[in-house]
Amino acid sequence: MKKKNILKKRGAGILMPVSSLPSNYGIGTFGQAAYDFADDLYSAGQSYWQVLPLGPTSFGDSPYQSFSAFAGNPYFIDLDILIKEGLLKREEAIADWGSDPANVDYALIYENRFKVLKKAFSRSFFVKEPLFDDFIKDTKYWLHDYCVFMALKNYFRGESWQEWPDEYKFRNKKAMKKIEEKLSDDILFWAFCQYEFYKQYKALKTYVNNREIYIIGDIPIYTALDSADVWSKPELFQLDHDLNPKRVAGVPPDMFSATGQLWGNPLYDWDKMKKDKFKWWKERIKCSARLYDVIRIDHFIGIVNYYSIPAEDSDARNGKWVEGPGKALTDIISEAAGDSKIIAEDLGEVSYPVRKLIKKTGWPGMKIMEFAFDDNKKNPYLPQNFTSTNFVVYGGTHDNETMAGYLKGLDDDKLSYIKKYLGLDKDADTLSIIEAIVRLSFMSVANTCIYQMQDYLCLDNSARMNEPSTIGTNWRFRMTEKHIPEDTRKKIRKFTKMYNRMP
């Protein structure tokens, strides 16, 4: 299936994290509900399914803080498929997966999922088969380090690698050889999980692509400190001699936070990366290109200039902007992406050098409708001010309120302005306003239009995916119905067809 027209012709899609799909096991998976959602997208005339990062989640449950920039999340392995393959018995998949079908209970998933997967692993005779051997060869750059990392993390009861004994923290060769022999079964278990993840995902992606739907995947620009990437390749990051971060990532004060956002991710040592021609980035993008038809690079700004915060600070106010690798890295990304396309997340305060580089790459940027209505007729997020077709317009991203939540939080004057701008009656309800904003997006010149599933379902902020600078209640939304309601699908299809965004 050729992809030469992706993001170059008018299209539309839905942002729906895999974790948010319905299932009997507490979290969305690559099982039947994913195939049903692909059918619903097809029925609604959509060209794209956008997902959040698929990596294994760590503390805080954020897909943007993963144990690996390469590995897949074992939570997404569908247990029903394992049952059909004879690796599980139906009764073995029964556990406490949570009492609220609209919410992911990550603590319960963590407690029970791996117990079930280990039962499947105990029957996985095929790990000695050629397909498994091929998988090991295809993933040799990262798989072994990841599996050893996870085995050691399990061995040390979830502690960060920085708390491990020095011989494992600093990867002493003699000590590592000995512990790998001791933990060989557990290391193989984590390889099994990755094999099943990639096998199930490949089958799903083939199905989705055969429906003429492309998957947009999201990759965080940074890695988590507690990750296999930083542990196995510390020389690529700004760490001191004790392997502690010297400075960390974040963003300055903005509309989300008066003290900025202190992400805490270790910063790359770009000089070191340049010396080996960005090999880590090249491998990462090649891996992402196998997963996604379109790769959205979160916080693209950091490639041109990144915000560097002293590691000891408690907020982001004392950070400073530092020049990044720029075109040297985007050239590598373009080469490694192959047929997959790129979206540059360019939100926030974007400097001229960032705009200049994005223009050189030809990659589309982003526009957010929730940022458009501030009574400024020259607001760049208003469709009337779009200066090119090379954009992806969103209602909001995973970091924004749902559209219904956003509207509910507006004062009477702002809400009245939006209604007047959209040509609506003063008594127009929330659903009517959302539909008018969707219509405005769809009729815009932007090549691609993406809305969150929550917005099409008119859900309030209880269904919000993430609130930046908070922890403990994010990434939990799940759709409870097996299908997008038929009347909603028809409405989406009507807009898609009316404004020439059909596949």
PDB file of N, CA and C in Angstrom, residues 270 274 302-306 321-326:
ATOM      1  N   TRP A 270      24.356  16.183  23.060  1.00  0.00           N
ATOM      2  CA  TRP A 270      24.284  16.247  21.596  1.00  0.00           C
ATOM      3  C   TRP A 270      25.665  16.139  20.948  1.00  0.00           C
ATOM      4  N   LYS A 274      26.464  13.446  18.055  1.00  0.00           N
ATOM      5  CA  LYS A 274      26.944  13.826  16.724  1.00  0.00           C
ATOM      6  C   LYS A 274      28.136  12.973  16.284  1.00  0.00           C
ATOM      7  N   GLY A 302      12.484  21.196  20.900  1.00  0.00           N
ATOM      8  CA  GLY A 302      13.708  20.796  21.582  1.00  0.00           C
ATOM      9  C   GLY A 302      14.829  20.362  20.657  1.00  0.00           C
ATOM     10  N   ILE A 303      14.518  20.074  19.404  1.00  0.00           N
ATOM     11  CA  ILE A 303      15.562  19.719  18.452  1.00  0.00           C
ATOM     12  C   ILE A 303      16.351  20.957  18.028  1.00  0.00           C
ATOM     13  N   VAL A 304      15.680  22.099  18.010  1.00  0.00           N
ATOM     14  CA  VAL A 304      16.318  23.350  17.592  1.00  0.00           C
ATOM     15  C   VAL A 304      16.933  24.072  18.785  1.00  0.00           C
ATOM     16  N   ASN A 305      16.143  24.258  19.818  1.00  0.00           N
ATOM     17  CA  ASN A 305      16.665  24.803  21.075  1.00  0.00           C
ATOM     18  C   ASN A 305      15.879  24.188  22.225  1.00  0.00           C
ATOM     19  N   TYR A 306      16.597  23.741  23.232  1.00  0.00           N
ATOM     20  CA  TYR A 306      15.946  23.008  24.319  1.00  0.00           C
ATOM     21  C   TYR A 306      16.096  23.763  25.629  1.00  0.00           C
ATOM     22  N   TRP A 321      17.525  28.510  27.655  1.00  0.00           N
ATOM     23  CA  TRP A 321      17.454  27.925  26.320  1.00  0.00           C
ATOM     24  C   TRP A 321      18.865  27.657  25.795  1.00  0.00           C
ATOM     25  N   VAL A 322      19.040  26.458  25.227  1.00  0.00           N
ATOM     26  CA  VAL A 322      20.337  26.054  24.679  1.00  0.00           C
ATOM     27  C   VAL A 322      20.118  25.547  23.258  1.00  0.00           C
ATOM     28  N   GLU A 323      21.051  25.845  22.383  1.00  0.00           N
ATOM     29  CA  GLU A 323      20.926  25.423  20.978  1.00  0.00           C
ATOM     30  C   GLU A 323      21.017  23.906  20.849  1.00  0.00           C
ATOM     31  N   GLY A 324      20.110  23.324  20.061  1.00  0.00           N
ATOM     32  CA  GLY A 324      20.105  21.890  19.810  1.00  0.00           C
ATOM     33  C   GLY A 324      20.756  21.548  18.478  1.00  0.00           C
ATOM     34  N   PRO A 325      20.668  20.287  18.056  1.00  0.00           N
ATOM     35  CA  PRO A 325      21.367  19.845  16.841  1.00  0.00           C
ATOM     36  C   PRO A 325      20.734  20.326  15.545  1.00  0.00           C
ATOM     37  N   GLY A 326      19.443  20.671  15.575  1.00  0.00           N
ATOM     38  CA  GLY A 326      18.790  21.225  14.397  1.00  0.00           C
ATOM     39  C   GLY A 326      18.796  20.320  13.178  1.00  0.00           C
TER      40      GLY A 326
END
